[in-house]
Coordinates of C-alpha atoms in Angstrom, one line a residue:
Chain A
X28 CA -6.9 68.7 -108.6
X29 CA -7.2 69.9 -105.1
X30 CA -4.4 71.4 -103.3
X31 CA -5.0 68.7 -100.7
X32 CA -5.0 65.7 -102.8
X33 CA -2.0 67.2 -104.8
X34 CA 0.1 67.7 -101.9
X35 CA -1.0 63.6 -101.2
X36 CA -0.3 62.8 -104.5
X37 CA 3.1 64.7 -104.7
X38 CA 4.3 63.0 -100.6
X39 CA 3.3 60.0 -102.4
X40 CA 5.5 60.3 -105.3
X41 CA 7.9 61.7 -102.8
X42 CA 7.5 58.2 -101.1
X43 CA 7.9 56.1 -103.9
X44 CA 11.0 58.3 -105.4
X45 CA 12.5 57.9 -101.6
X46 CA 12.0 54.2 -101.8
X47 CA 13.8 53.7 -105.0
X48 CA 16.4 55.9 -104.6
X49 CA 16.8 54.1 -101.1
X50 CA 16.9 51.0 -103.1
X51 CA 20.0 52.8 -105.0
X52 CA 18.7 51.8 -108.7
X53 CA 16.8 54.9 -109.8
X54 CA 17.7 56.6 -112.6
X55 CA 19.0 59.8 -112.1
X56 CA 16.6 63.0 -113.2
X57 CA 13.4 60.7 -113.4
X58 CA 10.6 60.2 -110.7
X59 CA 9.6 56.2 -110.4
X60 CA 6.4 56.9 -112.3
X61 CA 7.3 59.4 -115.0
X62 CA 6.8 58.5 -118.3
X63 CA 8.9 60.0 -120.6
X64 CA 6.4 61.6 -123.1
X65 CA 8.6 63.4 -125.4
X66 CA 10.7 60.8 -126.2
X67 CA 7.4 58.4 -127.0
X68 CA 6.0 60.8 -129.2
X69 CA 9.3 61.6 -131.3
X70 CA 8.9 60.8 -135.0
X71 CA 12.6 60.1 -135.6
X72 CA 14.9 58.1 -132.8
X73 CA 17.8 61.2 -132.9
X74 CA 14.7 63.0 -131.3
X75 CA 13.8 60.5 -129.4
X76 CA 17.3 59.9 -128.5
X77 CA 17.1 63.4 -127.4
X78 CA 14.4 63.4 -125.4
X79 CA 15.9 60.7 -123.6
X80 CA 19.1 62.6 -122.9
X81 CA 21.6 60.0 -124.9
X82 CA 24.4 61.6 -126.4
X83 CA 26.1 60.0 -129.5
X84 CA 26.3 56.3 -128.4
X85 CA 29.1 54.0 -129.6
X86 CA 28.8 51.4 -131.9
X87 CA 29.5 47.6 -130.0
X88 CA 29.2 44.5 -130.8
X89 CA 28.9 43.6 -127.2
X90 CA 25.3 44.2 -127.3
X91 CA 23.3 40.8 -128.8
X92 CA 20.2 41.0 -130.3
X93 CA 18.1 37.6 -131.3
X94 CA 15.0 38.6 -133.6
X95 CA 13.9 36.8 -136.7
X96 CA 15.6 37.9 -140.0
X97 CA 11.8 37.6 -141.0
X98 CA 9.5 38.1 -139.1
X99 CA 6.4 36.4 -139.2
X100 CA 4.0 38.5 -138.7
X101 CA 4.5 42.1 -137.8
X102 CA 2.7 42.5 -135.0
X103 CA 4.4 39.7 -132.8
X104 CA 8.1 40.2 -133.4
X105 CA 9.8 38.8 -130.5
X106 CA 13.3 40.3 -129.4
X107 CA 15.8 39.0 -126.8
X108 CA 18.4 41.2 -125.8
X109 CA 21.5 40.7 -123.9
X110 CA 24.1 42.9 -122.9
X111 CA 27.4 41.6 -122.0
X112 CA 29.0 45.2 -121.0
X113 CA 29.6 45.7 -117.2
X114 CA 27.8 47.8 -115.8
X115 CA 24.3 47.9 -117.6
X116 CA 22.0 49.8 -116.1
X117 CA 19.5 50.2 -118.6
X118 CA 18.5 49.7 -122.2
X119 CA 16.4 51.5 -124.4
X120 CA 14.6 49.8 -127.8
X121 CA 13.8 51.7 -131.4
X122 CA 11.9 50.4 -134.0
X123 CA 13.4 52.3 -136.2
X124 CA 10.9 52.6 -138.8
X125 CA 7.7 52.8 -136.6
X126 CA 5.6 56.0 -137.1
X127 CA 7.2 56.4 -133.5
X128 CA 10.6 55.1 -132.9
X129 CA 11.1 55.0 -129.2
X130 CA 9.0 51.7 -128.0
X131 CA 10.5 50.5 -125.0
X132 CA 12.8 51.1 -122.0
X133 CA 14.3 48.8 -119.2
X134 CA 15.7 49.7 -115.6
X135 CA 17.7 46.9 -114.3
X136 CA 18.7 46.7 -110.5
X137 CA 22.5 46.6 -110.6
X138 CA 23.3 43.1 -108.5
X139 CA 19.9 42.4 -109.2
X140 CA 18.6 42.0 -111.9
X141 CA 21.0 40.8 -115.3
X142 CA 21.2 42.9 -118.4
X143 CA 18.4 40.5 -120.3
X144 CA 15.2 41.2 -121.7
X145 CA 13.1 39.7 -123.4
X146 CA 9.8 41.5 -125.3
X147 CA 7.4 41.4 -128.3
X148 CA 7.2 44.3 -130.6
X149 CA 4.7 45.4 -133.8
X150 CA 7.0 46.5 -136.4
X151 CA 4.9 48.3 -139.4
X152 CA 7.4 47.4 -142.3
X153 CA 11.5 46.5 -142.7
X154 CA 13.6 48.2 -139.8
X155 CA 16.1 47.9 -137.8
X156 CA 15.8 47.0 -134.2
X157 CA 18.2 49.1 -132.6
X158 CA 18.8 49.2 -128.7
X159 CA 21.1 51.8 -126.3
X160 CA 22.5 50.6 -123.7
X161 CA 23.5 53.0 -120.6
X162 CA 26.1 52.0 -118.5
X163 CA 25.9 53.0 -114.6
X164 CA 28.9 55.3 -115.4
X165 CA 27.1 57.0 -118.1
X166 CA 28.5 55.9 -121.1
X167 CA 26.0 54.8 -124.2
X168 CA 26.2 52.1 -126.7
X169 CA 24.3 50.9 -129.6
X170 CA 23.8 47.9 -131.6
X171 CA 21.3 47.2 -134.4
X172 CA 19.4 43.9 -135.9
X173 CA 17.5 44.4 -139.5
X174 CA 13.9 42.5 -139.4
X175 CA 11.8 41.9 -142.6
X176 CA 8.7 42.5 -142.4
X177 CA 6.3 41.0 -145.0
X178 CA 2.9 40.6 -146.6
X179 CA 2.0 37.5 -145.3
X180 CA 0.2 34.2 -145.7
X181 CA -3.3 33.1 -145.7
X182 CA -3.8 32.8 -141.6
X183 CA -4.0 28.9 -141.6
Chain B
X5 CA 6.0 47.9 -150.4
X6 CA 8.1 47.4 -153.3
X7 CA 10.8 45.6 -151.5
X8 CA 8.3 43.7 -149.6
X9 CA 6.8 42.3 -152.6
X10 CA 10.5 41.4 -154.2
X11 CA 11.0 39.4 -151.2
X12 CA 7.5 37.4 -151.6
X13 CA 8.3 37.1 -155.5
X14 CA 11.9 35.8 -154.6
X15 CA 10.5 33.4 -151.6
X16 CA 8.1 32.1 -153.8
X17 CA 10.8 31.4 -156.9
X18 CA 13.0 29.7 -154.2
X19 CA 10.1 27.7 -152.7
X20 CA 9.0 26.8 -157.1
X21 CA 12.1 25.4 -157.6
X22 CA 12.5 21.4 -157.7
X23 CA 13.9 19.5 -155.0
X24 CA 15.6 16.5 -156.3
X25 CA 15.0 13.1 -154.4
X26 CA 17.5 12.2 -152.0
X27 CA 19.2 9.1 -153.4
X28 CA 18.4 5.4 -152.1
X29 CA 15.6 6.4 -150.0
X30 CA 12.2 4.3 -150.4
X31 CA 10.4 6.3 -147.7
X32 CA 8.6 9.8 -149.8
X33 CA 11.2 12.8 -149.1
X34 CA 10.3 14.7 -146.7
X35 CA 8.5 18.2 -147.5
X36 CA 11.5 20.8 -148.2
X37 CA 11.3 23.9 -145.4
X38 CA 11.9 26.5 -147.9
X39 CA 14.4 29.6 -145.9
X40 CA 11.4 31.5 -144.7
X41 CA 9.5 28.9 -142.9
X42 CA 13.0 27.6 -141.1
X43 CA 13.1 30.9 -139.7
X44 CA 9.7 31.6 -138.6
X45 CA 10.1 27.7 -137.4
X46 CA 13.0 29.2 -135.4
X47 CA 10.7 31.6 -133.5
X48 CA 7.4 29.2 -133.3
X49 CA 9.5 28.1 -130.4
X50 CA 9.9 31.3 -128.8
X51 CA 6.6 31.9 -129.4
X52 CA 4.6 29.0 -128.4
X53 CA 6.2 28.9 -125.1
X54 CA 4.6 32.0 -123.6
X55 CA 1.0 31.9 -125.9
X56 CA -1.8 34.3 -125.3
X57 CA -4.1 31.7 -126.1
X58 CA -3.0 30.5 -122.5
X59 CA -5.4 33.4 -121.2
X60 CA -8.5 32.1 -123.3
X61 CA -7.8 28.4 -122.0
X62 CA -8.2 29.9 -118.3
X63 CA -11.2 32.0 -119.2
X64 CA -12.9 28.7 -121.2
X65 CA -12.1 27.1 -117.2
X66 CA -14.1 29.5 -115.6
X67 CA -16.7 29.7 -117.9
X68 CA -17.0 25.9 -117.7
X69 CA -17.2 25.8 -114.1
X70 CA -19.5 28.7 -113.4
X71 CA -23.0 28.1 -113.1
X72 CA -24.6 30.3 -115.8
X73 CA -27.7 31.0 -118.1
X74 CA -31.2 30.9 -117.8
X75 CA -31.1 27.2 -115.8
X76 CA -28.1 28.9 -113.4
X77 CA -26.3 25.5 -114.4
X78 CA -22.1 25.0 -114.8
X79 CA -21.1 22.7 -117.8
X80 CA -19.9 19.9 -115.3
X81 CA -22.2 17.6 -116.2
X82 CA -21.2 18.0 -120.1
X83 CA -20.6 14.7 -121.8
X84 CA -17.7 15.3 -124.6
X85 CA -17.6 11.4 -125.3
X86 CA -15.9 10.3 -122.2
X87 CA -18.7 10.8 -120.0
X88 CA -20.1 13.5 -117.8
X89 CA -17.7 16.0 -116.7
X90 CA -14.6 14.5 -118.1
X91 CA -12.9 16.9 -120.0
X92 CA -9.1 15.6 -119.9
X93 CA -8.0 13.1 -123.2
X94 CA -11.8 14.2 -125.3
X95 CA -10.7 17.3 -127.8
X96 CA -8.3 14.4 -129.6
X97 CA -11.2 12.0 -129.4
X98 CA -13.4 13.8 -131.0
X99 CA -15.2 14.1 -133.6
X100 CA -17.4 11.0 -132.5
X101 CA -20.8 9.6 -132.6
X102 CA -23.1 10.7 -129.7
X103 CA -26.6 8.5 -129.3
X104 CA -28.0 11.4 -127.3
X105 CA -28.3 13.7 -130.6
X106 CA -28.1 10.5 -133.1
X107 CA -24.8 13.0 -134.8
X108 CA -21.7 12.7 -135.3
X109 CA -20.4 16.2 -133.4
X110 CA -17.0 18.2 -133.0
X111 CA -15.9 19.4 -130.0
X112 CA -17.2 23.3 -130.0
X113 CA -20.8 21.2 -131.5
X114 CA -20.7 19.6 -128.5
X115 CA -19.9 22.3 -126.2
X116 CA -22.7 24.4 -127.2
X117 CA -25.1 21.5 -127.7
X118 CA -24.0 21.7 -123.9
X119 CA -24.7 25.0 -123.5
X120 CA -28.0 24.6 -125.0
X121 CA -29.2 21.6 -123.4
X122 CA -27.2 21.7 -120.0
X123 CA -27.4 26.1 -119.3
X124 CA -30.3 26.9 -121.5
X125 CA -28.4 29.4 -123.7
X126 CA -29.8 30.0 -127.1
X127 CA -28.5 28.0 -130.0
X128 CA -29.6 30.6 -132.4
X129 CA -28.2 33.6 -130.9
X130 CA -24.4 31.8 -130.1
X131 CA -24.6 31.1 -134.0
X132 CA -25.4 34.9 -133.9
X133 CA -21.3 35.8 -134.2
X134 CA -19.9 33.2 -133.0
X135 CA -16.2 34.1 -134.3
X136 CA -13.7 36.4 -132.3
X137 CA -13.2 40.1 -133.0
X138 CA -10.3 41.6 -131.4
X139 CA -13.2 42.6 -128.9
X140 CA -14.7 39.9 -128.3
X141 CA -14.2 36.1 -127.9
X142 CA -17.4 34.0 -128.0
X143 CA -18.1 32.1 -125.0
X144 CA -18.3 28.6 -127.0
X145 CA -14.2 29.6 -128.7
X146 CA -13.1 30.1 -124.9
X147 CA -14.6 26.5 -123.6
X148 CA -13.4 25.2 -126.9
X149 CA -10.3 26.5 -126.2
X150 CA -9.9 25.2 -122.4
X151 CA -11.0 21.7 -123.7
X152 CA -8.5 21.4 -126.3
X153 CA -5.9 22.8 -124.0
X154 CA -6.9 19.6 -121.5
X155 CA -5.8 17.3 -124.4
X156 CA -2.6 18.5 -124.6
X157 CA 0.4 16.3 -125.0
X158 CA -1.7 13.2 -125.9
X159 CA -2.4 11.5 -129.5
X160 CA -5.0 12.3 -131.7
X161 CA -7.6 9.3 -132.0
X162 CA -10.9 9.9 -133.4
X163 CA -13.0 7.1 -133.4
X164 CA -13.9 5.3 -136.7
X165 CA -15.4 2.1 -135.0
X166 CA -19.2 2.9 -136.2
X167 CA -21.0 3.1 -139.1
X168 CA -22.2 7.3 -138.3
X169 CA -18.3 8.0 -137.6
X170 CA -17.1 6.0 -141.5
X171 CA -19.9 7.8 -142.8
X172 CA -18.7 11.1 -141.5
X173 CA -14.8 11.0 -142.9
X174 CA -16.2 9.2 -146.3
X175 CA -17.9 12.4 -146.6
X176 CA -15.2 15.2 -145.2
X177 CA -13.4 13.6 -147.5
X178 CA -15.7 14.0 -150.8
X179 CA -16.2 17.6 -149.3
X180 CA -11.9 18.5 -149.3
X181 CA -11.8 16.9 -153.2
X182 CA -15.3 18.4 -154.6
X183 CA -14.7 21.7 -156.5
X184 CA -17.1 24.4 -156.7
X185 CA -17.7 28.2 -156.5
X186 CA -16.6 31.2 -159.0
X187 CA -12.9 29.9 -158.8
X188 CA -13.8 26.0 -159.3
X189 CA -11.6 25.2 -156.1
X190 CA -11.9 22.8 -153.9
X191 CA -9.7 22.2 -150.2
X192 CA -7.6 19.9 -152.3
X193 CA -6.8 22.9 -154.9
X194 CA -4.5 24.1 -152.0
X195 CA -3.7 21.5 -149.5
X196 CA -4.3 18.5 -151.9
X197 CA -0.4 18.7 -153.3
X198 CA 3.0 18.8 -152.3
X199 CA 4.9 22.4 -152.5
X200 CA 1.7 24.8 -152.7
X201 CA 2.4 28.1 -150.7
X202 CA 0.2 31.0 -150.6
X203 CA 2.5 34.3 -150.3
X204 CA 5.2 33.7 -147.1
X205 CA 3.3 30.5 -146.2
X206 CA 4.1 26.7 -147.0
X207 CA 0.5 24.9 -147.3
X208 CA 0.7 21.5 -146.0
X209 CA -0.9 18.7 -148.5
X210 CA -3.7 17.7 -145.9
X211 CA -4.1 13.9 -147.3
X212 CA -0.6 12.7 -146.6
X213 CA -0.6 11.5 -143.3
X214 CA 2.7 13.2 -142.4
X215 CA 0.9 16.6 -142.7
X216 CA -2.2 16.3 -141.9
X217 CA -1.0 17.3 -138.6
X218 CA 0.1 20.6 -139.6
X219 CA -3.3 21.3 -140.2
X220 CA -4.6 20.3 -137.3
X221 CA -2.1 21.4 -134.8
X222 CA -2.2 24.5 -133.2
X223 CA -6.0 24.6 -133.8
X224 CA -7.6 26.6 -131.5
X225 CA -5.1 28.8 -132.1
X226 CA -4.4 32.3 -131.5
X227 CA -4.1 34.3 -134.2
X228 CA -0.7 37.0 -134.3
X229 CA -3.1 39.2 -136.5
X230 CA -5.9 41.1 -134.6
X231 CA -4.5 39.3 -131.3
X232 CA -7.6 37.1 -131.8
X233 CA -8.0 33.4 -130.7
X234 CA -10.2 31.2 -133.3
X235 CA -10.8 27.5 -133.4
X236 CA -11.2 25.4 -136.6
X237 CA -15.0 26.0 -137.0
X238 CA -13.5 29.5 -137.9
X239 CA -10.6 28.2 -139.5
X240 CA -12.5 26.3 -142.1
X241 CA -15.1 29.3 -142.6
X242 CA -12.1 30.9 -143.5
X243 CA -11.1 28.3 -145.9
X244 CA -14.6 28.5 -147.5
X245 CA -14.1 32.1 -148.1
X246 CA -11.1 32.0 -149.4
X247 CA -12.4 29.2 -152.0
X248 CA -15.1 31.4 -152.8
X249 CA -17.7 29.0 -151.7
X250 CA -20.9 30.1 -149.9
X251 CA -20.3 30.9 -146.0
X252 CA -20.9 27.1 -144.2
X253 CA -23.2 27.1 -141.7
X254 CA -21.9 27.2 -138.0
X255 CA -21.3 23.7 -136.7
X256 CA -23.0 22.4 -139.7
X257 CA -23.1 18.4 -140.9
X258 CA -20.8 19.2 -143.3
X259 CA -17.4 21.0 -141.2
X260 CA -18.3 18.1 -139.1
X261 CA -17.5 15.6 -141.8
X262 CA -14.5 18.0 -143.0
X263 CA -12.9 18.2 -139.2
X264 CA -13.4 14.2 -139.1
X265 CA -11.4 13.7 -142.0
X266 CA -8.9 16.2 -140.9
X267 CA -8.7 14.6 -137.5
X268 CA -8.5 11.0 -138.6
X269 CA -5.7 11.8 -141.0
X270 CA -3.9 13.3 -138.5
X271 CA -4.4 10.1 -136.2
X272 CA -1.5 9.0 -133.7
X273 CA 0.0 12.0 -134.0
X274 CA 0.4 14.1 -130.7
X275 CA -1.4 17.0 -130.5
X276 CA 0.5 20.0 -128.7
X277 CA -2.3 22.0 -127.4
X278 CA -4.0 25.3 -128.6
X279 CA -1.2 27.0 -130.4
X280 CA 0.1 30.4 -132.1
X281 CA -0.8 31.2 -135.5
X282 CA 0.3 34.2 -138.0
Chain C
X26 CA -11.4 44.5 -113.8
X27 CA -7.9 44.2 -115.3
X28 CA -7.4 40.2 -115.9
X29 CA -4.6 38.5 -114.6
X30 CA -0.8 37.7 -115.9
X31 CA 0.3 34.7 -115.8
X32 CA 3.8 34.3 -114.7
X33 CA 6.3 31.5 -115.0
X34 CA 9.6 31.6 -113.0
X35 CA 12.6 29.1 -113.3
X36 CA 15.1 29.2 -111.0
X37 CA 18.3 27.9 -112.7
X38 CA 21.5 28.1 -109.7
X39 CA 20.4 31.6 -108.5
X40 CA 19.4 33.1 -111.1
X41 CA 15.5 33.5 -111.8
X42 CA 14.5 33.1 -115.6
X43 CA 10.7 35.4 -115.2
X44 CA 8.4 35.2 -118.4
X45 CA 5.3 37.0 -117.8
X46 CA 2.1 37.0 -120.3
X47 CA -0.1 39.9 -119.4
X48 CA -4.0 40.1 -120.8
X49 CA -4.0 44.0 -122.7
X50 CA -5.3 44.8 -126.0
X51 CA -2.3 47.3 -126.4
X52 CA -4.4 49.3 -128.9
X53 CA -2.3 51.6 -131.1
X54 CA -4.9 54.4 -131.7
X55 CA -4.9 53.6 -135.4
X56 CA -7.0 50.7 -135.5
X57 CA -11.0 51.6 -137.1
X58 CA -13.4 49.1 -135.3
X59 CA -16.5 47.4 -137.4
X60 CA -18.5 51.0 -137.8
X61 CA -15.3 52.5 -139.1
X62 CA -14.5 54.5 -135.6
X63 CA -10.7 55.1 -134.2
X64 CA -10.4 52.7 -131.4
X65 CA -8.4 54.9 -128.6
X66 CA -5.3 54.6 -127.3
X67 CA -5.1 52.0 -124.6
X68 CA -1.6 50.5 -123.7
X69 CA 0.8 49.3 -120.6
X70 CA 3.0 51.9 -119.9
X71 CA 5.3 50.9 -116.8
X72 CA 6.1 47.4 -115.6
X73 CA 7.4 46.9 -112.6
X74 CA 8.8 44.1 -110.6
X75 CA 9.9 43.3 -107.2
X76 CA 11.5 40.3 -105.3
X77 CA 10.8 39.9 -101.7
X78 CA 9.1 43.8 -101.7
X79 CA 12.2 45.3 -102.9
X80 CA 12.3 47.1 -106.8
X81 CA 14.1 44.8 -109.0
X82 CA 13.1 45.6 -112.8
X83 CA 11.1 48.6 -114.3
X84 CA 10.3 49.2 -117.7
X85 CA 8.7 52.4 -119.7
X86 CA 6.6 50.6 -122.5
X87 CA 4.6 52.2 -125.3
X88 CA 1.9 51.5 -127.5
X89 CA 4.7 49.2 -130.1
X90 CA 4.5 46.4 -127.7
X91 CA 2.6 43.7 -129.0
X92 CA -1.6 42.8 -127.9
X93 CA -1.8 40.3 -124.6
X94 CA 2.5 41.3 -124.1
X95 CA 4.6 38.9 -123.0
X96 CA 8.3 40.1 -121.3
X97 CA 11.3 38.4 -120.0
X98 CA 14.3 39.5 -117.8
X99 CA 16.4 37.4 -115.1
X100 CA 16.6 38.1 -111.4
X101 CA 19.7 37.4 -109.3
X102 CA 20.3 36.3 -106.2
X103 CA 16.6 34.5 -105.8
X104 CA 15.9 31.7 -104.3
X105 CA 12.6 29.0 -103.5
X106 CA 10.2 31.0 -101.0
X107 CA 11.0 34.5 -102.3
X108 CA 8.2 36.5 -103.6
X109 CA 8.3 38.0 -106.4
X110 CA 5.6 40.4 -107.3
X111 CA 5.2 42.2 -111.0
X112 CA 2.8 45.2 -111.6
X113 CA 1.8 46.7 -115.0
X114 CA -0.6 50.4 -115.3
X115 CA -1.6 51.6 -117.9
X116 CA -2.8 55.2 -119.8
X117 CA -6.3 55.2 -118.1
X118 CA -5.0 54.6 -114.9
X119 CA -5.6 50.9 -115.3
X120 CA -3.4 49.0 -113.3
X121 CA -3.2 44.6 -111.9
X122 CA -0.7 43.4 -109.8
X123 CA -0.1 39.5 -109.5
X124 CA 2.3 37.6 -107.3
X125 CA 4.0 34.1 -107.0
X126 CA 6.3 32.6 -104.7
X127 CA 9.3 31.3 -106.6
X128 CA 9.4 27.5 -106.3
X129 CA 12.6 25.2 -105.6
X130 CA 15.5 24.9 -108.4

């Protein structure tokens, strides 16, 4: 890259960065477009977990999780998270048993936007679903749903 | 793996075991939902309400109202049994008798006889591959797709008022009952009975009228594996194979006749649209 | 030419119910295609959304997300008129943004 397009490219992130932060919903230590390769390539979700900068979370219940007990079919396993402790500001999903863990996360715009997602996930075999929840105060939490996943049926 | 497979041996016991008849009813119990299809019929829900086949209905719209092919032409003037260009109410009214070809078609026959006839696009070459890869969605599956999608919400109703159209279901239905191939099966070895499953999956029995729609519903449908949309031309190709029969020939006489019987078992029931499929 | 989402918005009070269905193979990097080749990796990686031009909801997505994904989250404080605008990119650079104006309760 040229030093003239990489001094664009890095006002332009400065931009963006200035608008969020402006916006007051950016997540602290992390540009608007970075994506966090370390944790998405950890093989295990304490190193993803790591990568990620979550310490220990605590177990809650106020975290609910709606996925099928079976799932269907593996590779359309829809989730619906909601998190009913105050001051969500973001959540993070693991597929526990996927070659690699760490498969989603979600910013939500305090006063904006409510603690709710909803997403569909491949899941290779039996795992929990297991999400962390950070709190603008920086507290975590964590809650867990098991999903079975199958051989399946003939496709009819 | 292990577990997996003590799961599917367990559903399977569960799903073996009798059901004894509710007392003083006259009407035929209904089919049991065994524990595994209740909770995938939890999700169907969830699922059907944002479907990816949504995406192929809007591409089968474009592709219907672009001019295309070697005679630059659009499909507006395609006749799918309720005259040129309408395309709202035919998928459930088909298949039917057109005089034009002197056949009995289904609705992807007709919609490449209309890409044939009406664009100048080569029969032999859609035949070609005409089933989706996750790469690759045939033109014809797309337009089928779009036209089944413009049906949606309203009752299936073949029509059986001539001779061509009788003679079509009297022979779908010799086709779903006649046993053949290395295995001896026939349609009716799986979907002739009550309680058959294959693995995770409840098989309807497709000659009670109560469940011949679950057979036809959701047909195009998209399919969950390979994130691939297919309509019943590939779905009973599929059905061949599994029978160990010979491959059927694309749009052939014969799936004709099959998808007529389906269809006029299924009659008066509503048909939701193209759906979601495992 | 990245194909459009389609988005569906219900407004329920003030409170803005979004389900979007985006077109994306979301290939995993382990799937062999019909000569027996590794298909690359090819997924959505951020997602972001914005009522009336201002950030609302972002998320970091990896290759786990289902083919052609769909994603739901709730905006509050919307009303009919507002615009609400969603953008997805992906690991080649890819990216489609797609808009709709958020229709009466």
């Amino acid at each position: 890259m040229t030093e003239l397009s990489r001094r664009t490219a890095l006002k332009r992130t400065g931009a963006l960065a200035a608008t969020a932060i402006a916006a007051g919903w950016l997540r602290p230590g992390a540009a608007l477009a970075e994506w966090n390769k370390g944790a998405f390539e950890s093989k295990t979700v304490a190193d993803a977990l790591k990568h990620l900068k979550i310490a220990t979370p605590a177990d809650t219940k106020d975290i609910v999780i709606r996925a099928p007990d079976i799932a269907e079919n593996g590779a359309v396993v829809p989730i619906e998270i909601q998190s009913n402790i105050p001051g969500t500001k973001s959540m993070v999903v693991l597929l526990e048993k996927n070659p690699f863990p760490y498969a989603a996360n979600f910013d939500f715009a305090q006063g904006a936007a409510l603690p709710f997602v909803a997403l569909r996930v491949k899941m290779g075999e039996t795992s929990n679903v297991r999400v962390v929840v950070t709190t603008a105060d920086g507290k975590f939490f964590t809650a867990a749903k098991e999903v079975k996943v199958t051989i399946g049926g003939c496709g009819g | 793996m292990t577990r997996a497979l003590a799961l599917c041996a367990a559903a399977a016991f569960i799903a073996a075991l009798p059901v004894p008849p509710a007392a003083g009813q006259s009407k035929p119990p209904a089919v049991e939902r065994d524990a595994t299809t209740e909770e995938f019929e939890k999700f169907r829900a969830v699922l059907e309400a944002d479907n990816p086949a949504e995406l192929f209905e809007v591409k089968g719209e474009e592709l219907w109202k672009t001019p295309r092919g070697p005679k630059n032409a659009s499909l507006a003037a395609c006749d799918l049994g309720l005259g040129p260009g309408v395309v709202k109410g035919a998928y459930v009214q088909l298949p039917r008798y057109f005089a034009d070809t002197g056949k009995v078609m289904d609705a992807e026959r007709r919609i490449v006889h209309c890409m044939v006839t009406l664009q100048g696009f080569d029969a032999a070459a859609l035949a070609k591959q005409p089933f989706s890869t996750e790469t690759r969605t045939p033109d014809p599956v797309a337009l089928t797709t779009f036209v089944a999608g413009q049906s949606r919400g309203m009752k299936i109703a073949p029509p059986q008022s001539l001779p061509q159209e009788r003679a079509a279901f009297a022979l779908g239905r010799e086709i779903f009952f006649y046993r053949a191939g290395s295995y001896d099966f026939s349609c009716a070895s799986c979907h002739g009975e009550d309680g058959k499953r294959i693995r995770t999956q409840q098989l309807p029995n497709l000659t009670r009228p109560e469940q011949a729609i679950r057979g036809y519903q959701g047909w195009p449908g998209y399919r969950m594996t390979g994130g691939v949309m297919h309509t019943l031309q590939w779905r009973l190709n599929d059905c061949f194979r599994q029978q160990r029969f010979p491959e059927p020939e694309y749009l052939s006489d014969s799936l004709t006749a099959l998808l007529t019987y389906l269809a006029v078992n299924a009659k008066g029931q509503v048909y939701k649209g193209p759906g979601i499929k495992r | 030419m990245a194909e459009p989402m389609k988005i569906r918005a219900k407004l329920e009070g003030d409170v803005l119910d979004v389900r979007v269905l985006m077109a994306h193979p979301m290939e995993t990097g382990q799937r062999k295609d019909g000569a027996g080749n590794l298909v690359p990796l090819h997924f959505i990686q951020t997602i972001t959304a914005q009522l009336n031009g201002k950030p609302v909801f972002q998320a970091d997505t990896s290759q786990a997300i289902s083919r052609n994904p769909v994603f739901g989250f709730r905006l509050k404080g919307a009303k009919a008129g507002d615009k609400l605008s969603i953008t997805w990119t992906d690991n080649k650079g890819d990216k489609r943004t797609d808009e709709i104006v958020v229709g009466a309760a």
